[in-house]
Short mmCIF file of C-alpha atoms in Angstrom, two decimals:
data_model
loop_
_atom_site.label_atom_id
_atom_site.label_comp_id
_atom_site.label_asym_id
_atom_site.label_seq_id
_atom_site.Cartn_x
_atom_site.Cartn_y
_atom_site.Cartn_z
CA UNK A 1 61.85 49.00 117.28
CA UNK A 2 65.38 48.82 115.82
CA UNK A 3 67.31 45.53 116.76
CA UNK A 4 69.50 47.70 119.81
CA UNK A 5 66.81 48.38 121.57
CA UNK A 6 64.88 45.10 120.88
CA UNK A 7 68.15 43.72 122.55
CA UNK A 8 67.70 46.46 125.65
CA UNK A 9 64.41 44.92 126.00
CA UNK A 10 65.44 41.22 126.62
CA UNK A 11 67.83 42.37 129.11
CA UNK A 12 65.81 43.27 131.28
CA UNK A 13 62.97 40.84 130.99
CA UNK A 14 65.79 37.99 131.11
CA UNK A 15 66.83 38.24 134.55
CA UNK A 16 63.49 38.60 135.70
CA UNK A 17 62.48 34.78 134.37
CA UNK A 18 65.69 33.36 135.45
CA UNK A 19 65.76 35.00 139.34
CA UNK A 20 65.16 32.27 141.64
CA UNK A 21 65.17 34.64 144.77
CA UNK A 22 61.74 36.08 143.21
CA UNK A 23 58.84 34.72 143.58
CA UNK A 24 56.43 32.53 141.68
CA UNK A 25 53.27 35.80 141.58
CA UNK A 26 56.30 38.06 140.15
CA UNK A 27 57.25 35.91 137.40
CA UNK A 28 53.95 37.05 135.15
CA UNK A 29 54.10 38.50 131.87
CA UNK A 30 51.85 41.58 133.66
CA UNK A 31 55.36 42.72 135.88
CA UNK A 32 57.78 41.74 132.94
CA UNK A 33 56.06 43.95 130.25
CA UNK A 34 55.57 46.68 132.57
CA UNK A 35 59.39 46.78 133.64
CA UNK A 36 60.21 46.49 129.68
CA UNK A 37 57.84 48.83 128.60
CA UNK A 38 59.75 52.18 129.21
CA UNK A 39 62.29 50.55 126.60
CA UNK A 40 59.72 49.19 124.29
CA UNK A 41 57.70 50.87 121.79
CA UNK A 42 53.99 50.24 121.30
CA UNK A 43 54.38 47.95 118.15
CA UNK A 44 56.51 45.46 119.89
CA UNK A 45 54.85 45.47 123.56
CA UNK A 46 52.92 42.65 121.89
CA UNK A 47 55.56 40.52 120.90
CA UNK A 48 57.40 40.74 123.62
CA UNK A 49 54.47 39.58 125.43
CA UNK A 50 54.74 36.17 123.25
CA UNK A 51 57.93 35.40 124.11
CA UNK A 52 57.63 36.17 127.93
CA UNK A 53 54.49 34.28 127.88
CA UNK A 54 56.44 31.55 125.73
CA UNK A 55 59.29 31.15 128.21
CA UNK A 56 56.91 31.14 131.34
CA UNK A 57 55.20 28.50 130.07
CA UNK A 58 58.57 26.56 129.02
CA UNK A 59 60.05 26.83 132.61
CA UNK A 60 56.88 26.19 134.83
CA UNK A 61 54.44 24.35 132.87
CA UNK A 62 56.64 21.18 132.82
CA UNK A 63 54.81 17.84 134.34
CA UNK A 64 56.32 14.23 133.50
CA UNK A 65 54.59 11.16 135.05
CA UNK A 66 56.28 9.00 137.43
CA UNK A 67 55.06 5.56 136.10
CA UNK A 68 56.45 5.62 132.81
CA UNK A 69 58.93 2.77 131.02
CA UNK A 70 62.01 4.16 129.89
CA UNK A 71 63.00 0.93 128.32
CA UNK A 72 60.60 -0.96 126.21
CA UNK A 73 60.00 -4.93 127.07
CA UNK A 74 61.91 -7.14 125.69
CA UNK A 75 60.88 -10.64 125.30
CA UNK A 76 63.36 -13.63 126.28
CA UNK A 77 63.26 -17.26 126.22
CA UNK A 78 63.31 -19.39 129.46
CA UNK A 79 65.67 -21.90 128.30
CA UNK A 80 67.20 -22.82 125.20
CA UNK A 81 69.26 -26.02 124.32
CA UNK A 82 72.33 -25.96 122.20
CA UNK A 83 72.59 -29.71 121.15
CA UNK A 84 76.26 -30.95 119.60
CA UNK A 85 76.75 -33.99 118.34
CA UNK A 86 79.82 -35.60 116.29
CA UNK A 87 81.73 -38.56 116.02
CA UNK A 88 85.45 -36.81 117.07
CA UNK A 89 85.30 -36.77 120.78
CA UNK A 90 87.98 -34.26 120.95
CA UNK A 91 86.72 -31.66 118.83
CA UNK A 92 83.64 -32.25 120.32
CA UNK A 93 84.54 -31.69 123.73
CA UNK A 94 86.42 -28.73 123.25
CA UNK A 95 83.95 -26.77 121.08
CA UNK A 96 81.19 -27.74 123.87
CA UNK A 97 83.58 -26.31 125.94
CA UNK A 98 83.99 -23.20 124.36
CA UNK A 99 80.60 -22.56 123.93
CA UNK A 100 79.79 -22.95 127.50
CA UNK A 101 82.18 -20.70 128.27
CA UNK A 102 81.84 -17.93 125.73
CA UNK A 103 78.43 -17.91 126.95
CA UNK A 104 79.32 -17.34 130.52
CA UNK A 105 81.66 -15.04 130.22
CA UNK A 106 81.30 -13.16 126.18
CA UNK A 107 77.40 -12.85 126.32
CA UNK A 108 76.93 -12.30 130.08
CA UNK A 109 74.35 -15.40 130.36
CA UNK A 110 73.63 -18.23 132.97
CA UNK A 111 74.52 -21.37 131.08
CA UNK A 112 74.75 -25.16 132.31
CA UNK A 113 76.25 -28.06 130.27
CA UNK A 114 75.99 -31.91 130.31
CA UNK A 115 77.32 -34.96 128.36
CA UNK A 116 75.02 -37.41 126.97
CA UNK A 117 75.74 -41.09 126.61
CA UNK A 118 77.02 -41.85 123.04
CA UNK A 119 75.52 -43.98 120.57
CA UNK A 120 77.05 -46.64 118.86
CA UNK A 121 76.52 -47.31 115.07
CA UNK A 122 78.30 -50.51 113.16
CA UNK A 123 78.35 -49.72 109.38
CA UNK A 124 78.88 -52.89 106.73
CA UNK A 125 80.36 -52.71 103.41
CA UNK A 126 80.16 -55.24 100.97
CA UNK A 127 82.14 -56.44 97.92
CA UNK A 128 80.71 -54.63 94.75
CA UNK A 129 77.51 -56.56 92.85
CA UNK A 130 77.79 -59.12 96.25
CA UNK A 131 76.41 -60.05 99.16
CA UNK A 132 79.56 -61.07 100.63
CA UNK A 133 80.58 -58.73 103.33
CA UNK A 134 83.95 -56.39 103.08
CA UNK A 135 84.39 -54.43 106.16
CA UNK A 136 82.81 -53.16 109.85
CA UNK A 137 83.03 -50.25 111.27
CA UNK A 138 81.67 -49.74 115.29
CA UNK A 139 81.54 -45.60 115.21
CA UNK A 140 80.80 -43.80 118.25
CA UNK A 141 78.27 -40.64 118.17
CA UNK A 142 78.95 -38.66 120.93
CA UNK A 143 76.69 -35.84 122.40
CA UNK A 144 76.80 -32.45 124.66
CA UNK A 145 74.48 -30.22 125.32
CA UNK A 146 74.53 -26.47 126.98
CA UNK A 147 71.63 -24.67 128.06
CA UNK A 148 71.28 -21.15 127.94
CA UNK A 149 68.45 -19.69 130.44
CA UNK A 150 66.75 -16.07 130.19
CA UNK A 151 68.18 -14.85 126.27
CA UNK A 152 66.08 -12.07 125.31
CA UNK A 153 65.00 -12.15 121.69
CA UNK A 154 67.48 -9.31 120.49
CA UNK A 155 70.72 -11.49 122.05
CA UNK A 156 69.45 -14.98 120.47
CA UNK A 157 70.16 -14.34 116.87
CA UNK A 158 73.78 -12.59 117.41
CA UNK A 159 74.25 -16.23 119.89
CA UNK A 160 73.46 -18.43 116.87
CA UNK A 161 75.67 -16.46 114.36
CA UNK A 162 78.92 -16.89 116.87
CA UNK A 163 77.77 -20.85 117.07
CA UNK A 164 77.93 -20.90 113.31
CA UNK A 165 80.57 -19.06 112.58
CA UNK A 166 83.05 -20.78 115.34
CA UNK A 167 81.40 -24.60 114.56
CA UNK A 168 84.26 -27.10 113.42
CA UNK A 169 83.91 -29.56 110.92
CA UNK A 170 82.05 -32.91 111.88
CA UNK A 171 79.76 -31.42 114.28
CA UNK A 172 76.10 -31.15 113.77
CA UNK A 173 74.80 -28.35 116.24
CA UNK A 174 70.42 -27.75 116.80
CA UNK A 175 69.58 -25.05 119.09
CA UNK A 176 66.13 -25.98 120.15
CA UNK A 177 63.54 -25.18 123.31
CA UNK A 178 63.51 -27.65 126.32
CA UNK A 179 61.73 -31.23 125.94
CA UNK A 180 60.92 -33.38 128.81
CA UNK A 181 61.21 -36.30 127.23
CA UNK A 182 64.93 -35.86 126.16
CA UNK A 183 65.86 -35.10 129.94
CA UNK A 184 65.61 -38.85 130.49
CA UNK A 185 68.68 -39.16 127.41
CA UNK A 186 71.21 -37.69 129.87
CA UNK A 187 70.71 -40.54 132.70
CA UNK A 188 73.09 -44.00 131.87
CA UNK A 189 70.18 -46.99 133.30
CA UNK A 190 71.44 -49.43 135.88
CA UNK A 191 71.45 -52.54 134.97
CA UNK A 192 71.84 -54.02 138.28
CA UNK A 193 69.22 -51.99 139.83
CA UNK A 194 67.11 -53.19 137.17
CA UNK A 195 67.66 -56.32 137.48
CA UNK A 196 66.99 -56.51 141.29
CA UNK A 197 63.46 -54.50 140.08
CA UNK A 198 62.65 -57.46 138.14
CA UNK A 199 64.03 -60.32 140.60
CA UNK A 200 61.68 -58.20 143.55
CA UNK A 201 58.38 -58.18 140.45
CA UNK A 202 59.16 -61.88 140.03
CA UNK A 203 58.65 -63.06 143.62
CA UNK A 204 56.02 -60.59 144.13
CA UNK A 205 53.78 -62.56 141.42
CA UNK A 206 55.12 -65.98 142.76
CA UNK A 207 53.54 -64.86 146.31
CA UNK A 208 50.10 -63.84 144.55
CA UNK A 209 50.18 -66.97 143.18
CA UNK A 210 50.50 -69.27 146.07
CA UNK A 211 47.59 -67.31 147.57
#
């Protein structure tokens, strides 16, 4: 068969697989070869039977499941702690600041922030080859923390670059997962409320011991 009437053929076997009027028991290769087959020669009945078969099978034999993932799982972290510390308190406030809110509002995440109390830390300097003292110095370490909840592991590492990248001078930054323990850090004690815990211990054994 010379490529015109090869052409002919798929003419008419085209609008016979596309037809959505006709229905499903026409659409088989049986009724498409035999409405081709006055244009088709005998050498090329059987290929044209492949490719009607072919399309058939392309159109109707299409199945996808229902419960399928189209995104794979991700993991995240629950919580993580971004921990600054530094002895400017400006610089350190506004950088916590930032953070917090670059977080919130850059990277789409729910954050929360806190101070700490700061630390205090006297430094002596002496005369050289002496004992004798030269100088004190009372610094103050202050400390602020954000926390970052739900940062899936593909998110966490591009986080940590912008907290390096955008991290003054003078402040130390840890990013690190929860610990009980330090939750106690953010809490300033009350003396007085101590004290009266003590005064009410006090009496308490005095009582036992008049018994």
């Amino acid at each position: 068969m010379n490529p015109t009437m090869l052409t002919q053929v798929l003419r008419v076997a085209a609008p016979l697989l596309v037809n959505s009027t006709l229905p499903i028991t026409t659409l088989s290769t049986k009724s498409i070869v035999n409405q081709a087959r006055l244009l088709a020669c005998a050498s090329c009945q059987q290929q044209l039977q492949k490719r009607c078969s072919s399309n058939i099978s392309k159109w109707h034999g299409l199945w996808e499941p229902t419960d399928l993932k189209t995104e794979p799982d991700i993991p995240e972290f629950e919580s993580i702690h971004i921990n600054m510390k530094g002895f400017d308190f400006p610089v350190l406030e506004s950088y916590a600041k930032y953070v917090h809110k670059s977080v919130n509002t850059l990277f789409q995440l729910d954050s929360d922030a806190w101070p700490a109390p700061s630390k205090s830390t006297q430094v002596i300097t002496f005369h050289p080859n002496s004992t004798a003292v030269n100088d004190k110095y009372d610094l103050q370490k202050y400390e602020r923390t954000v926390v970052v909840e739900d940062v899936s592991t593909t998110t966490l590492p591009i986080l940590l670059e912008f907290v390096r990248k955008n991290c003054p001078e003078g402040v130390e930054v840890f990013v690190k997962e929860p610990n009980p323990d330090e939750e106690e850090q953010r809490y300033v004690p009350d003396y007085e409320v101590i004290e009266l815990q003590k005064e009410k211990e006090a009496i308490a054994a005095g009582k036992l011991r008049r018994k």
